[in-house]
Amino acid sequence: MVLDLRFCPAAAMGLSRLSATDIAAYNRDGFVQPFDIFTGPEIARIRAYFDRLMTRLGDAGAYGINCYQARMAGIWDIATDTRILDHVADIIGPDIICWASAILSKKPHDPKEVPWHQDASFWSLSPARTVTVWLAIDDADAANSAMRFIPGSHDKGALETTQTGATAVFHKGIADADRLGQPFTNTLKAGQISLHADMLVHGSEANRSDRRRCGLTLRYCPPEVRITDPDWARGVEAIICRGRDPSGHWRHHARPDNDDITKTQSPHVVGNN
């Protein structure tokens, strides 16, 4: 099936948290940031919680904890937090599906690079309407490998890729990305979020600092988005966070009782980077 990867501009109507200027920036650049969500004490508790999860998983959780949003109560609670959903709704509308999540942690002096890429090119979803929330668990800046965006690269369709080197997290990246424009560093304080479109070219460099950089990605889409590959669908455990899905395409997963990561496993949706 040919995926519809065209960008759909957000409408500046009935806004709750974003302004008309924010919506214009999202449509123009493919992202908008920063927004304060969690207070200092709240993000400290979330950080301690994620640290426990990564410690319990050992080497398997050192870099990333992928797609536990329907299996861990604490992650489910963050994904359904009203303050986050209010921002997402201003872009995709009142009916909100969270279909994936990932805790991504780069240790100090981590040599891994995330090459320039477009998220939706890894997914079996159509049309391309996913908005990614990136929640800073630690302060993120240029020194400790904050994510970087190439503004305006979200409405160009699928871009040509090439093989990447040994230090790259993915085996492919956007070819000759420098031609697309000057990168923007997604500097965020812990507890803040950014929102970006699923076809925006983005990546991150090696962490050459003495500080960790940890963040949580949350993938949200409206219910009209469809999973196009039944094999890929086995890795998706969705939450209908707000509103409803009249079609019944998305199976809702209620809040789990479990918060012990050693008592469950992730379905590991392919391409949730």
PDB file of C-alpha atoms in Angstrom, residues 28-165:
ATOM      1  CA  ARG A  28       5.502  26.593   8.584  1.00  0.00           C
ATOM      2  CA  ASP A  29       8.356  24.859  10.442  1.00  0.00           C
ATOM      3  CA  GLY A  30       6.906  21.451  11.356  1.00  0.00           C
ATOM      4  CA  PHE A  31       7.406  21.932  15.096  1.00  0.00           C
ATOM      5  CA  VAL A  32       6.620  24.258  17.965  1.00  0.00           C
ATOM      6  CA  GLN A  33       8.251  24.626  21.394  1.00  0.00           C
ATOM      7  CA  PRO A  34       8.838  25.094  24.339  1.00  0.00           C
ATOM      8  CA  PHE A  35       5.821  24.593  26.605  1.00  0.00           C
ATOM      9  CA  ASP A  36       5.886  24.200  30.389  1.00  0.00           C
ATOM     10  CA  ILE A  37       4.030  21.047  31.494  1.00  0.00           C
ATOM     11  CA  PHE A  38       5.411  19.545  34.702  1.00  0.00           C
ATOM     12  CA  THR A  39       6.604  21.472  37.736  1.00  0.00           C
ATOM     13  CA  GLY A  40      10.045  20.925  39.236  1.00  0.00           C
ATOM     14  CA  PRO A  41       8.814  18.461  41.888  1.00  0.00           C
ATOM     15  CA  GLU A  42       6.672  16.619  39.320  1.00  0.00           C
ATOM     16  CA  ILE A  43       9.484  16.105  36.818  1.00  0.00           C
ATOM     17  CA  ALA A  44      11.820  15.076  39.645  1.00  0.00           C
ATOM     18  CA  ARG A  45       9.366  12.285  40.542  1.00  0.00           C
ATOM     19  CA  ILE A  46       9.071  11.261  36.880  1.00  0.00           C
ATOM     20  CA  ARG A  47      12.871  11.241  36.535  1.00  0.00           C
ATOM     21  CA  ALA A  48      13.238   9.019  39.599  1.00  0.00           C
ATOM     22  CA  TYR A  49      10.539   6.699  38.219  1.00  0.00           C
ATOM     23  CA  PHE A  50      12.269   6.395  34.832  1.00  0.00           C
ATOM     24  CA  ASP A  51      15.620   5.847  36.540  1.00  0.00           C
ATOM     25  CA  ARG A  52      14.076   2.916  38.423  1.00  0.00           C
ATOM     26  CA  LEU A  53      12.638   1.454  35.216  1.00  0.00           C
ATOM     27  CA  MET A  54      15.970   1.668  33.399  1.00  0.00           C
ATOM     28  CA  THR A  55      17.836   0.207  36.369  1.00  0.00           C
ATOM     29  CA  ARG A  56      15.397  -2.714  36.644  1.00  0.00           C
ATOM     30  CA  LEU A  57      15.866  -3.539  32.943  1.00  0.00           C
ATOM     31  CA  GLY A  58      19.659  -3.326  33.153  1.00  0.00           C
ATOM     32  CA  ASP A  59      21.473  -3.299  29.826  1.00  0.00           C
ATOM     33  CA  ALA A  60      18.172  -3.751  27.966  1.00  0.00           C
ATOM     34  CA  GLY A  61      16.926  -0.408  29.288  1.00  0.00           C
ATOM     35  CA  ALA A  62      20.120   1.597  29.245  1.00  0.00           C
ATOM     36  CA  TYR A  63      19.365   3.487  26.010  1.00  0.00           C
ATOM     37  CA  GLY A  64      15.644   3.160  25.497  1.00  0.00           C
ATOM     38  CA  ILE A  65      12.411   1.734  26.925  1.00  0.00           C
ATOM     39  CA  ASN A  66      10.129   1.259  23.968  1.00  0.00           C
ATOM     40  CA  CYS A  67       6.306   1.142  23.901  1.00  0.00           C
ATOM     41  CA  TYR A  68       5.279   0.380  27.479  1.00  0.00           C
ATOM     42  CA  GLN A  69       2.517   3.022  27.499  1.00  0.00           C
ATOM     43  CA  ALA A  70      -0.219   0.383  27.820  1.00  0.00           C
ATOM     44  CA  ARG A  71       1.734  -1.882  30.197  1.00  0.00           C
ATOM     45  CA  MET A  72       3.113   0.494  32.849  1.00  0.00           C
ATOM     46  CA  ALA A  73       0.727   2.608  34.926  1.00  0.00           C
ATOM     47  CA  GLY A  74       3.197   5.462  35.339  1.00  0.00           C
ATOM     48  CA  ILE A  75       3.797   5.862  31.603  1.00  0.00           C
ATOM     49  CA  TRP A  76       0.042   5.536  30.898  1.00  0.00           C
ATOM     50  CA  ASP A  77      -0.571   8.398  33.338  1.00  0.00           C
ATOM     51  CA  ILE A  78       1.915  10.676  31.573  1.00  0.00           C
ATOM     52  CA  ALA A  79       0.528   9.821  28.119  1.00  0.00           C
ATOM     53  CA  THR A  80      -3.000  10.744  29.275  1.00  0.00           C
ATOM     54  CA  ASP A  81      -2.065  13.872  31.239  1.00  0.00           C
ATOM     55  CA  THR A  82      -4.592  16.596  30.420  1.00  0.00           C
ATOM     56  CA  ARG A  83      -1.928  19.289  30.146  1.00  0.00           C
ATOM     57  CA  ILE A  84      -0.162  17.389  27.354  1.00  0.00           C
ATOM     58  CA  LEU A  85      -3.402  16.417  25.609  1.00  0.00           C
ATOM     59  CA  ASP A  86      -4.604  20.025  25.549  1.00  0.00           C
ATOM     60  CA  HIS A  87      -1.566  20.982  23.457  1.00  0.00           C
ATOM     61  CA  VAL A  88      -1.947  17.972  21.157  1.00  0.00           C
ATOM     62  CA  ALA A  89      -5.656  18.625  20.616  1.00  0.00           C
ATOM     63  CA  ASP A  90      -4.917  22.089  19.266  1.00  0.00           C
ATOM     64  CA  ILE A  91      -3.038  20.400  16.394  1.00  0.00           C
ATOM     65  CA  ILE A  92      -4.885  17.150  15.656  1.00  0.00           C
ATOM     66  CA  GLY A  93      -8.352  17.738  17.093  1.00  0.00           C
ATOM     67  CA  PRO A  94     -10.443  16.484  20.025  1.00  0.00           C
ATOM     68  CA  ASP A  95     -10.109  12.726  19.419  1.00  0.00           C
ATOM     69  CA  ILE A  96      -6.615  11.593  20.417  1.00  0.00           C
ATOM     70  CA  ILE A  97      -4.904   8.203  20.106  1.00  0.00           C
ATOM     71  CA  CYS A  98      -1.529   7.522  21.739  1.00  0.00           C
ATOM     72  CA  TRP A  99      -0.085   4.566  19.846  1.00  0.00           C
ATOM     73  CA  ALA A 100       3.570   4.514  20.957  1.00  0.00           C
ATOM     74  CA  SER A 101       6.088   5.887  23.427  1.00  0.00           C
ATOM     75  CA  ALA A 102       9.806   5.667  24.126  1.00  0.00           C
ATOM     76  CA  ILE A 103      12.100   6.683  26.945  1.00  0.00           C
ATOM     77  CA  LEU A 104      15.345   7.679  25.227  1.00  0.00           C
ATOM     78  CA  SER A 105      18.448   8.190  27.348  1.00  0.00           C
ATOM     79  CA  LYS A 106      21.898   9.263  26.170  1.00  0.00           C
ATOM     80  CA  LYS A 107      24.546   8.826  28.824  1.00  0.00           C
ATOM     81  CA  PRO A 108      27.419  11.292  29.189  1.00  0.00           C
ATOM     82  CA  HIS A 109      29.942  10.823  26.357  1.00  0.00           C
ATOM     83  CA  ASP A 110      27.602   8.466  24.492  1.00  0.00           C
ATOM     84  CA  PRO A 111      29.019   8.229  20.931  1.00  0.00           C
ATOM     85  CA  LYS A 112      25.709   7.225  19.315  1.00  0.00           C
ATOM     86  CA  GLU A 113      24.277   9.595  16.734  1.00  0.00           C
ATOM     87  CA  VAL A 114      20.680   9.623  15.538  1.00  0.00           C
ATOM     88  CA  PRO A 115      20.982  10.384  11.814  1.00  0.00           C
ATOM     89  CA  TRP A 116      18.676  12.803  10.048  1.00  0.00           C
ATOM     90  CA  HIS A 117      15.407  10.959   9.437  1.00  0.00           C
ATOM     91  CA  GLN A 118      11.641  11.263   9.006  1.00  0.00           C
ATOM     92  CA  ASP A 119       9.703   9.231  11.575  1.00  0.00           C
ATOM     93  CA  ALA A 120       6.732   8.350   9.359  1.00  0.00           C
ATOM     94  CA  SER A 121       9.032   6.678   6.839  1.00  0.00           C
ATOM     95  CA  PHE A 122       9.585   3.904   9.429  1.00  0.00           C
ATOM     96  CA  TRP A 123       5.897   3.402  10.198  1.00  0.00           C
ATOM     97  CA  SER A 124       2.966   1.605   8.596  1.00  0.00           C
ATOM     98  CA  LEU A 125       0.485   4.413   9.182  1.00  0.00           C
ATOM     99  CA  SER A 126      -1.551   6.402   6.686  1.00  0.00           C
ATOM    100  CA  PRO A 127      -2.262   9.266   6.362  1.00  0.00           C
ATOM    101  CA  ALA A 128       0.723  10.904   8.072  1.00  0.00           C
ATOM    102  CA  ARG A 129      -0.963  12.749  10.928  1.00  0.00           C
ATOM    103  CA  THR A 130       1.081  11.740  13.977  1.00  0.00           C
ATOM    104  CA  VAL A 131       2.324  14.482  16.274  1.00  0.00           C
ATOM    105  CA  THR A 132       5.240  13.584  18.537  1.00  0.00           C
ATOM    106  CA  VAL A 133       5.501  15.135  21.983  1.00  0.00           C
ATOM    107  CA  TRP A 134       9.069  15.191  23.268  1.00  0.00           C
ATOM    108  CA  LEU A 135       9.109  15.601  27.063  1.00  0.00           C
ATOM    109  CA  ALA A 136      12.442  16.636  28.549  1.00  0.00           C
ATOM    110  CA  ILE A 137      13.253  14.520  31.589  1.00  0.00           C
ATOM    111  CA  ASP A 138      16.665  16.189  31.874  1.00  0.00           C
ATOM    112  CA  ASP A 139      17.573  19.649  30.636  1.00  0.00           C
ATOM    113  CA  ALA A 140      18.401  19.267  26.934  1.00  0.00           C
ATOM    114  CA  ASP A 141      20.652  21.637  24.986  1.00  0.00           C
ATOM    115  CA  ALA A 142      23.316  21.591  22.297  1.00  0.00           C
ATOM    116  CA  ALA A 143      26.014  20.457  24.729  1.00  0.00           C
ATOM    117  CA  ASN A 144      24.292  17.229  25.808  1.00  0.00           C
ATOM    118  CA  SER A 145      22.823  16.243  22.436  1.00  0.00           C
ATOM    119  CA  ALA A 146      19.408  17.849  22.338  1.00  0.00           C
ATOM    120  CA  MET A 147      17.318  16.801  19.357  1.00  0.00           C
ATOM    121  CA  ARG A 148      17.744  18.963  16.263  1.00  0.00           C
ATOM    122  CA  PHE A 149      15.098  19.838  13.670  1.00  0.00           C
ATOM    123  CA  ILE A 150      15.420  21.103  10.109  1.00  0.00           C
ATOM    124  CA  PRO A 151      12.635  23.697   9.901  1.00  0.00           C
ATOM    125  CA  GLY A 152      10.334  23.435   6.923  1.00  0.00           C
ATOM    126  CA  SER A 153      11.408  19.903   5.962  1.00  0.00           C
ATOM    127  CA  HIS A 154       8.060  18.359   6.985  1.00  0.00           C
ATOM    128  CA  ASP A 155       6.114  19.114   3.795  1.00  0.00           C
ATOM    129  CA  LYS A 156       8.585  17.778   1.225  1.00  0.00           C
ATOM    130  CA  GLY A 157       7.307  14.193   1.128  1.00  0.00           C
ATOM    131  CA  ALA A 158       9.569  11.177   1.611  1.00  0.00           C
ATOM    132  CA  LEU A 159      13.181  12.221   1.074  1.00  0.00           C
ATOM    133  CA  GLU A 160      15.985  10.099  -0.363  1.00  0.00           C
ATOM    134  CA  THR A 161      18.006   8.133   2.183  1.00  0.00           C
ATOM    135  CA  THR A 162      21.488   6.676   2.292  1.00  0.00           C
ATOM    136  CA  GLN A 163      23.354   4.156   4.466  1.00  0.00           C
ATOM    137  CA  THR A 164      24.785   5.491   7.721  1.00  0.00           C
ATOM    138  CA  GLY A 165      27.994   4.805   9.629  1.00  0.00           C
TER     139      GLY A 165
END
